[in-house]
CSV table of C-alpha atoms in Angstrom, one decimal:
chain,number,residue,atom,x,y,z
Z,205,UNK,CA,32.9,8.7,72.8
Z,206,UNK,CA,34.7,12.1,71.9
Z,207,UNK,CA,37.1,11.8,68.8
Z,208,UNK,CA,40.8,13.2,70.4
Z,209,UNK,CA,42.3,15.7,68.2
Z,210,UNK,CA,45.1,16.2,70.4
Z,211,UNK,CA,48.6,15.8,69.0
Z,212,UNK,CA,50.6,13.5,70.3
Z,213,UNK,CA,53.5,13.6,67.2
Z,214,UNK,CA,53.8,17.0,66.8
Z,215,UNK,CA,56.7,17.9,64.1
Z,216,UNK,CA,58.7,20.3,62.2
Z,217,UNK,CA,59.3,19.8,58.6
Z,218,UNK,CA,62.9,20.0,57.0
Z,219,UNK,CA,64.3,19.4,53.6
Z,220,UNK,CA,67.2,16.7,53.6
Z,221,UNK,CA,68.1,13.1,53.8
Z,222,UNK,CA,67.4,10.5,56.3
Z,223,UNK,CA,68.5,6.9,56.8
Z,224,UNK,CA,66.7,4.2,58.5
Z,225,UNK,CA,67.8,1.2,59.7
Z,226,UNK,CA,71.0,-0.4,60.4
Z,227,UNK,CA,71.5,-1.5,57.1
Z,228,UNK,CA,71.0,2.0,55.3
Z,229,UNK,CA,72.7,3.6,58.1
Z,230,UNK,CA,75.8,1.5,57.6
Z,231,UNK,CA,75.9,1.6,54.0
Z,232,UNK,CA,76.2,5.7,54.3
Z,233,UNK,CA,78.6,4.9,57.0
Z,234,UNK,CA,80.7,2.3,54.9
Z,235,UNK,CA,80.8,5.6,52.4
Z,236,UNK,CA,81.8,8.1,55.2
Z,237,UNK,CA,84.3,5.8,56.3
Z,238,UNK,CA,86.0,5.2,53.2
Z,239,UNK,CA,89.6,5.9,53.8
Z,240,UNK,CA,91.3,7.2,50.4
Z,241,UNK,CA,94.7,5.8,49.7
Z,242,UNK,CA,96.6,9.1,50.7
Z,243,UNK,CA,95.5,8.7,53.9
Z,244,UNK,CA,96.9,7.1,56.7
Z,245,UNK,CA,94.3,6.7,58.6
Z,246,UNK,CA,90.9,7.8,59.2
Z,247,UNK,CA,89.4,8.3,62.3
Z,248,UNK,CA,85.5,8.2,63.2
Z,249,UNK,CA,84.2,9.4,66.7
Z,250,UNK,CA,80.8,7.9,68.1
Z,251,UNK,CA,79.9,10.5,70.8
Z,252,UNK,CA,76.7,8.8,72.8
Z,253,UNK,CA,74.3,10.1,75.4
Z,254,UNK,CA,73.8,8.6,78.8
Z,255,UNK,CA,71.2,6.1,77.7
Z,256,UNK,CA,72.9,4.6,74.5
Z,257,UNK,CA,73.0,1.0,74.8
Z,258,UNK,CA,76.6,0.6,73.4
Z,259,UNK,CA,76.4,-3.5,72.7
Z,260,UNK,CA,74.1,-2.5,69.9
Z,261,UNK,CA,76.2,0.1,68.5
Z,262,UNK,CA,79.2,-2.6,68.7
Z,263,UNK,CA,77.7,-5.0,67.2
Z,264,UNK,CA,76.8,-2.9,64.0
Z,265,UNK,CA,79.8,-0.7,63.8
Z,266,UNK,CA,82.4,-4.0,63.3
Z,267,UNK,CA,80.8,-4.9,60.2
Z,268,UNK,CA,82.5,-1.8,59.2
Z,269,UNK,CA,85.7,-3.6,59.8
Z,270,UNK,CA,87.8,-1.3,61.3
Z,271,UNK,CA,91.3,-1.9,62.3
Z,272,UNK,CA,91.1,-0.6,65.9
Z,273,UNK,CA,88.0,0.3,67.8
Z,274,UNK,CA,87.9,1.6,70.8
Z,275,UNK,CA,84.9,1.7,73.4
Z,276,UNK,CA,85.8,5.6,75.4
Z,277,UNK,CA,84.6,3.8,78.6
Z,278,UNK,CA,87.8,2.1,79.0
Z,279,UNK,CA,89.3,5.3,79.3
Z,280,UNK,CA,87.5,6.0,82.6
Z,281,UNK,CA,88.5,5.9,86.0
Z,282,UNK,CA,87.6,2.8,88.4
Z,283,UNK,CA,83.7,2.8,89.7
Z,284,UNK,CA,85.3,3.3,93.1
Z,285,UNK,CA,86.7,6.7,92.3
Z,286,UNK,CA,84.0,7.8,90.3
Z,287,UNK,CA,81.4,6.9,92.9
Z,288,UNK,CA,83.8,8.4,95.9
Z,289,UNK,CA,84.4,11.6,93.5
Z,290,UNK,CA,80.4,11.6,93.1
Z,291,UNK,CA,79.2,10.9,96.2
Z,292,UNK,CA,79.0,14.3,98.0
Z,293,UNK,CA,76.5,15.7,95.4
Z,294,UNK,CA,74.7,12.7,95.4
Z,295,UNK,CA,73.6,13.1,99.3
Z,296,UNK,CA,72.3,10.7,101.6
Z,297,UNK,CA,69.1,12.5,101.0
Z,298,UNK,CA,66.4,9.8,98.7
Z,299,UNK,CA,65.6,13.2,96.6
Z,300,UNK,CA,67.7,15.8,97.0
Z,301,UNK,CA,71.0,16.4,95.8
Z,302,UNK,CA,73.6,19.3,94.5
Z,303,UNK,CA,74.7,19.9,90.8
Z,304,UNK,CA,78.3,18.6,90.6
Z,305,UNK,CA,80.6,21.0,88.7
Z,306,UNK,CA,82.0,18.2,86.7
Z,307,UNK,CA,83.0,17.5,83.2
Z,308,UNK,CA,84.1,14.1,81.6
Z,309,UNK,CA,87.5,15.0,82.2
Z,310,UNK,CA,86.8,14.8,85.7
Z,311,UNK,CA,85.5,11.4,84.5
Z,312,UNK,CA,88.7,10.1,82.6
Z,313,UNK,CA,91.9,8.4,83.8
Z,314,UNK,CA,94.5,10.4,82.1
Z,315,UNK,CA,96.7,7.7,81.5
Z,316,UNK,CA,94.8,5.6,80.2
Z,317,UNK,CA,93.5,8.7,77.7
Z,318,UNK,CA,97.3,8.9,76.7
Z,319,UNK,CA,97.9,5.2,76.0
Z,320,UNK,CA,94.6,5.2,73.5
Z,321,UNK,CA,95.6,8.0,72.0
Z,322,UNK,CA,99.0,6.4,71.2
Z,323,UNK,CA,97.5,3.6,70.0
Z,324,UNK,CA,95.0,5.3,67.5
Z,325,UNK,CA,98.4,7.0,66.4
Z,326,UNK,CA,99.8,3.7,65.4
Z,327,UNK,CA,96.9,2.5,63.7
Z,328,UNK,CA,96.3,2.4,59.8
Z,329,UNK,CA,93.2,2.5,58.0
Z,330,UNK,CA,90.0,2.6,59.8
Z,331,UNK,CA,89.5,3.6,63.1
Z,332,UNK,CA,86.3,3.5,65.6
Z,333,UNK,CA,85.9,5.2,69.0
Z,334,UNK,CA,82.5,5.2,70.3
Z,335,UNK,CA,81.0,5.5,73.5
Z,336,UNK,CA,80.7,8.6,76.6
Z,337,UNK,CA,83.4,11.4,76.4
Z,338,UNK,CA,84.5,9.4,73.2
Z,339,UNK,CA,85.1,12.7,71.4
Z,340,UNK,CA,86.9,14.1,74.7
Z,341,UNK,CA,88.8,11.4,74.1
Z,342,UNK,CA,89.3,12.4,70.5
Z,343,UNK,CA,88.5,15.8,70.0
Z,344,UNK,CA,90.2,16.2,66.6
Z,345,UNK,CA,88.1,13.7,64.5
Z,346,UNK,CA,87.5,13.1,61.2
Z,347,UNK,CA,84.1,12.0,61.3
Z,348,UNK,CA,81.7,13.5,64.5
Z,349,UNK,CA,78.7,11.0,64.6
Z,350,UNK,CA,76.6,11.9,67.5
Z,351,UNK,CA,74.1,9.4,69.0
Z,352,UNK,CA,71.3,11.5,71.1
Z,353,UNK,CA,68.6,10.0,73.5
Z,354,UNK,CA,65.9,11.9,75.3
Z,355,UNK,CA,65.6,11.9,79.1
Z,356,UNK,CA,62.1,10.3,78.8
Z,357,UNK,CA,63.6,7.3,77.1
Z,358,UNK,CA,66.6,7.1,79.4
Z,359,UNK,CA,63.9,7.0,82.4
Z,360,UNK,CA,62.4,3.9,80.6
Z,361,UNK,CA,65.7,2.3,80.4
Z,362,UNK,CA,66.2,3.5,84.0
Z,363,UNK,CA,62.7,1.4,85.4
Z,364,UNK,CA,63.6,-1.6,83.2
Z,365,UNK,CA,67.0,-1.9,84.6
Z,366,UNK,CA,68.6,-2.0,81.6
Z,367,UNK,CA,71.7,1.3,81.6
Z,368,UNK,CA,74.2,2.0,84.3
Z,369,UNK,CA,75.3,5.7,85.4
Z,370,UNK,CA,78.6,7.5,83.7
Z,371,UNK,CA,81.3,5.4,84.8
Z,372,UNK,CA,79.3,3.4,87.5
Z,373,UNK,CA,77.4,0.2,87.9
Z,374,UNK,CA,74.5,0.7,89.1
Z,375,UNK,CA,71.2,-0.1,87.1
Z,376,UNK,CA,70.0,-2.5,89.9
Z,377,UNK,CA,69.2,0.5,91.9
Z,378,UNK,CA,66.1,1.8,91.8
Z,379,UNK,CA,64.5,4.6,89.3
Z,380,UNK,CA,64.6,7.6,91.5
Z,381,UNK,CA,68.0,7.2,92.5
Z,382,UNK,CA,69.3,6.7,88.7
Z,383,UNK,CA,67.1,9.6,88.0
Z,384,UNK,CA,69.0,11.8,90.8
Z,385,UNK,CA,72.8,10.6,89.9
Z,386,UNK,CA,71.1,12.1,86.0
Z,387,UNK,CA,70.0,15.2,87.2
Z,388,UNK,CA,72.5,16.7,89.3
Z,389,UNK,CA,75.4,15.0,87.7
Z,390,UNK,CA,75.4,12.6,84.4
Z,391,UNK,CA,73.0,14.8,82.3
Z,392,UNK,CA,74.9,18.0,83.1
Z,393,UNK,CA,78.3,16.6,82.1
Z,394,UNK,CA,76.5,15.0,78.7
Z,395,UNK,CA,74.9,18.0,78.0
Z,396,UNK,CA,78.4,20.0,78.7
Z,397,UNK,CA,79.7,18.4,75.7
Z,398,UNK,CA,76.9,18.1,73.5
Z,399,UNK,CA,77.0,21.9,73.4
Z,400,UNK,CA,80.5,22.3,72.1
Z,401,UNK,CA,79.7,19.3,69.4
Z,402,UNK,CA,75.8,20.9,68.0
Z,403,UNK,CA,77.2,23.4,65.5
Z,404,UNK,CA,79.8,21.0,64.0
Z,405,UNK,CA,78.6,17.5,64.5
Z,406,UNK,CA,78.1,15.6,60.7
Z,407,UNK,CA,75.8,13.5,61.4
Z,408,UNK,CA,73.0,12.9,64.7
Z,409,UNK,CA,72.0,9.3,64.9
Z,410,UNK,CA,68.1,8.1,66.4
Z,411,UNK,CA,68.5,5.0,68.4
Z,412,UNK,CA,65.2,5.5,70.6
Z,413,UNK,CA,63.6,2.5,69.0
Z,414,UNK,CA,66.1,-0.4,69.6
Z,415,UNK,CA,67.3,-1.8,66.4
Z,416,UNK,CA,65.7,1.0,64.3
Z,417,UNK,CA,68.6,3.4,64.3
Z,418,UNK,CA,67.8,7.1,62.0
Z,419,UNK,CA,70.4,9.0,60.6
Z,420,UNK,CA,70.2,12.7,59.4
Z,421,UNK,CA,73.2,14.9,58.6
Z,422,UNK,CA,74.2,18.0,60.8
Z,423,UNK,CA,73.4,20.3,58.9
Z,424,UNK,CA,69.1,19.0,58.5
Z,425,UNK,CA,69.7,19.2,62.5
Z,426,UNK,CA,71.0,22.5,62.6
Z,427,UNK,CA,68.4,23.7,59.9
Z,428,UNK,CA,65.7,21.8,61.8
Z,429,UNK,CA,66.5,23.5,64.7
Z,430,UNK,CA,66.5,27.2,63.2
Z,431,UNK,CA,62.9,26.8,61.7
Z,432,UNK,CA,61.7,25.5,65.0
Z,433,UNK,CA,62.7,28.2,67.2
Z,434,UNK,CA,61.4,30.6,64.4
Z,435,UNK,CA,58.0,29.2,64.5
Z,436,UNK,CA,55.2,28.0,67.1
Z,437,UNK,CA,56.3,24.3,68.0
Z,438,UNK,CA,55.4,21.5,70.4
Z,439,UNK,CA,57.5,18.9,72.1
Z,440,UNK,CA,56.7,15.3,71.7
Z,441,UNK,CA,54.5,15.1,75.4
Z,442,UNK,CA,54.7,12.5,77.0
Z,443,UNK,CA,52.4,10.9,80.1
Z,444,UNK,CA,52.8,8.7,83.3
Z,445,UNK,CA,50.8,7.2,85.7
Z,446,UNK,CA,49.7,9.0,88.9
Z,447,UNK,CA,48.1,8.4,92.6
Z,448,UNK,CA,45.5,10.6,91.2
Z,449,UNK,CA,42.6,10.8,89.0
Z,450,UNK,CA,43.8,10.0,85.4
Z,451,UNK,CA,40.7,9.0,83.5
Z,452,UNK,CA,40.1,12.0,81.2
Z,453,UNK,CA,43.4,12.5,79.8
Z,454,UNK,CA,42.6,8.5,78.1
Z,455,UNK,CA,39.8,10.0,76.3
Z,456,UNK,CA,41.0,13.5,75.5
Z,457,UNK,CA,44.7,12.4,74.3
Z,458,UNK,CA,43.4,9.1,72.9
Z,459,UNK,CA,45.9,6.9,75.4
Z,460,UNK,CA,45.6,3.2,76.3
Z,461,UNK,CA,42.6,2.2,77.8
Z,462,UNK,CA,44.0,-0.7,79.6
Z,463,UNK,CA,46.2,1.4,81.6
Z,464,UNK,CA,45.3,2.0,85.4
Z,465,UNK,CA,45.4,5.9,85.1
Z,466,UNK,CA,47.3,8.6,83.4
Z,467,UNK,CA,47.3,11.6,85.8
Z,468,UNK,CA,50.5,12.7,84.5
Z,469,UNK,CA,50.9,14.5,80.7
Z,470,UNK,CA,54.2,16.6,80.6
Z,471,UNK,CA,53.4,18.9,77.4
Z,472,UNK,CA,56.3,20.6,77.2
Z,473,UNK,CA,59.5,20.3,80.1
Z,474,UNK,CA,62.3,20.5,77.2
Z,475,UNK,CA,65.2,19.1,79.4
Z,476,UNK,CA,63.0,15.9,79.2
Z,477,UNK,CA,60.6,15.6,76.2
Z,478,UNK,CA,61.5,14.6,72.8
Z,479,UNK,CA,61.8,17.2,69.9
Z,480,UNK,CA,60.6,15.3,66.0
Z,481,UNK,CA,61.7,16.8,62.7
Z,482,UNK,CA,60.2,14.9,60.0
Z,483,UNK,CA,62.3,14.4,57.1
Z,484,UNK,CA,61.6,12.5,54.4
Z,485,UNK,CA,58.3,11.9,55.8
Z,486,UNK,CA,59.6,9.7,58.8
Z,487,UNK,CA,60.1,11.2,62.5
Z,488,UNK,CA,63.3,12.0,63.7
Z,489,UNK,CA,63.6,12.0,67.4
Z,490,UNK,CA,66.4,13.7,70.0
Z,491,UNK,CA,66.0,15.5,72.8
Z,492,UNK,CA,64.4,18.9,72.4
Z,493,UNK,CA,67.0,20.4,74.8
Z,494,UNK,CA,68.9,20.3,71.8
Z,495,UNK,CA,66.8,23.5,70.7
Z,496,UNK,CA,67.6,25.4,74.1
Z,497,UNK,CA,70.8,24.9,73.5
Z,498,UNK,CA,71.5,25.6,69.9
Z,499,UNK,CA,68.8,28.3,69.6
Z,500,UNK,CA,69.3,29.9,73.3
Z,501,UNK,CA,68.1,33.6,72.3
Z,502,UNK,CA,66.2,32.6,69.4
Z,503,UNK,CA,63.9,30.5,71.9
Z,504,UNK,CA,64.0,32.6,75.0
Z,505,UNK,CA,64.5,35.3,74.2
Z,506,UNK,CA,67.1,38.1,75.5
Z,507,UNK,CA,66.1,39.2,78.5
Z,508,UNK,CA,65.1,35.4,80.0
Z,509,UNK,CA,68.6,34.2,78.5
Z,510,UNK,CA,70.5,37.1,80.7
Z,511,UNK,CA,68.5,34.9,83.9
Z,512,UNK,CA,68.4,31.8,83.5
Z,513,UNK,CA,71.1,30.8,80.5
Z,514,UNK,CA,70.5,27.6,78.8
Z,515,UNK,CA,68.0,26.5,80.9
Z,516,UNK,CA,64.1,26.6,79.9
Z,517,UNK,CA,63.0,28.2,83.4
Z,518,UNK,CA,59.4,27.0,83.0
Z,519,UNK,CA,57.6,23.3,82.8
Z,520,UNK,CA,54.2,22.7,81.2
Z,521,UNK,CA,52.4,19.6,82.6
Z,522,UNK,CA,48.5,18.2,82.6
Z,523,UNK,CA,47.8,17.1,85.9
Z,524,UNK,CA,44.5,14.7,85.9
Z,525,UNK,CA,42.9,14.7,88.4
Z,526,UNK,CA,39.1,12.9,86.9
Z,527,UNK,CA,37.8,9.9,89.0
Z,528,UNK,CA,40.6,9.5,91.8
Z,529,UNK,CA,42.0,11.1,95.2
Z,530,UNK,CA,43.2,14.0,95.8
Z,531,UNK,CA,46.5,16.0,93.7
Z,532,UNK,CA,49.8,16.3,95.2
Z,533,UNK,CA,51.2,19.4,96.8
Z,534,UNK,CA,53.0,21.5,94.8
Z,535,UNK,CA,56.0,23.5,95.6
Z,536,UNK,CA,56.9,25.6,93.2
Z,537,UNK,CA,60.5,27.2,93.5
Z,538,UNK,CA,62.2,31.1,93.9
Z,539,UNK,CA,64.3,32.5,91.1
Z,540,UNK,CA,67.5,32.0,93.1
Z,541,UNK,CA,66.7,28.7,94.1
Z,542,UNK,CA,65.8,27.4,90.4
Z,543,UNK,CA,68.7,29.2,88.7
């Protein structure tokens, strides 16, 4: 039996701090949400990625006692008109769809925006609003806490039935279809905003592990992200079962024996792996798009920017193919088409 020396954690180093767990993490929020007595109010803005399970940030962020907090999905329009407004780049298609040209705007009822704004205007003290298009919702905030989640993970949650779509209810529907409304629609509307909120978020919260939430500040991540793109780096792989082969990749990447096959590895396809800084000597995870889209030229690079903008044009995968049938076509796309 060969001794695997392949990474599976692979990791960039960063001076700061980090908090782990809900009860550090709270206890630097109770600071951060200290409201002095000049001011009127203070207001905090939870911005989440599609995948965030919300009841658990609930459930933490009242023991911070706020006098108004506000979950940004009761801001949005009804499921009808978001699945009607949807449904054309959606398809009837079991694959294939269009990328809609929406924003969370598109997504919110403008009324009902109006009449939470108004109310976070009459408020005192503390004040919460967490959730999608939370700091659309708010976009002058006092506090930008920013909760990421990496496509990989929100695929889990996707096969486990366990997250709807932006604005929809839908997690009885099978994985393929949740992973086409993410694609061609939910993904690109999170990933709109997360863009504007990177260079000035204060803090980027970890809640991959359920109930093992990591904090860093905005600035580690922005640092973080610099020294990546400045250095050789690896995503955080990850692997999947196939109709094919899949015994070698067990051995050489030291995976679970017990599993059927893995005749998938995805080394490095950044719109879905994980990216870790290590800080303090624990793993930080978010999703390494981040790094396309903070460090666009840095990472590709002029020329490859000018084509394909912030979008990593090429995937890196491991297809198995050791003691099982035959691999699967491939189909590999022309400039036009993939831009």
């Amino acid at each position: 039996m060969r001794k695997s020396n392949y990474d599976k954690s692979p990791s960039t180093t960063v001076d700061g701090a980090l908090w782990k767990g809900w009860e550090s993490v709270l206890d630097k929020l109770k600071d951060v949400c200290n409201v002095p007595e000049e001011l009127a109010r203070k207001v905090v803005v939870i911005e989440c990625y599609h995948g965030v399970y919300p009841e658990e940030l609930a459930e933490h962020l009242a023991t911070l006692h706020p006098s108004l907090m506000i979950h940004s999905d009761q801001c949005f329009k009804g499921v009808e008109d978001i699945e009607k407004m949807t449904r054309p780049y959606l398809t009837d298609d079991r694959l294939f769809g269009r990328r809609a040209p929406f924003y969370y705007a598109d997504f919110l009822d403008a009324d009902k925006v109006k009449e939470c704004r108004e109310k976070i205007k009459a408020a005192t003290r503390l004040v919460i609003v967490y959730g999608h298009a939370a700091a659309e919702v708010v976009p002058e905030a006092d506090v930008l806490v920013y909760v990421d989640m990496a496509r990989w993970e929100i695929q889990q949650r996707f096969r486990q039935g366990k997250i709807d779509g932006l604005g929809v209810r839908n997690r009885e529907e099978a994985p393929s279809l949740h992973y086409k409304r993410g694609y061609f629609i939910d993904w690109n509307v999170c990933d709109a905003l997360k863009k504007q909120l990177l260079p000035k978020a204060d803090y980027w919260l970890d809640t991959h592990i359920p109930g093992m939430p990591k904090m860093i500040t905005g600035e580690t991540l922005r640092a973080g992200l610099e020294k990546t793109a400045r250095k050789p780096f690896r995503v955080v792989p990850f692997f999947d079962p196939a109709p094919w082969g899949g015994q070698w990749m067990k051995e050489v990447c030291d995976l679970d024996k017990e599993q059927a096959n893995f005749g998938w590895c995805f080394d490095c396809v950044p719109e879905e792996n994980s990216l870790y800084l290590k800080v303090e000597g624990e793993l930080f995870e978010m999703a390494s798009n981040n790094l396309v889209f903070y460090q666009t030229r840095n990472l590709l690079g002029g020329p490859v920017e000018s084509r394909f903008g912030q979008d990593f044009p090429i995937r890196f995968d491991f297809l198995d193919t050791m003691g099982g049938g035959n691999l699967s076509l491939q189909v590999h796309p022309t400039t036009q088409y993939i831009r």
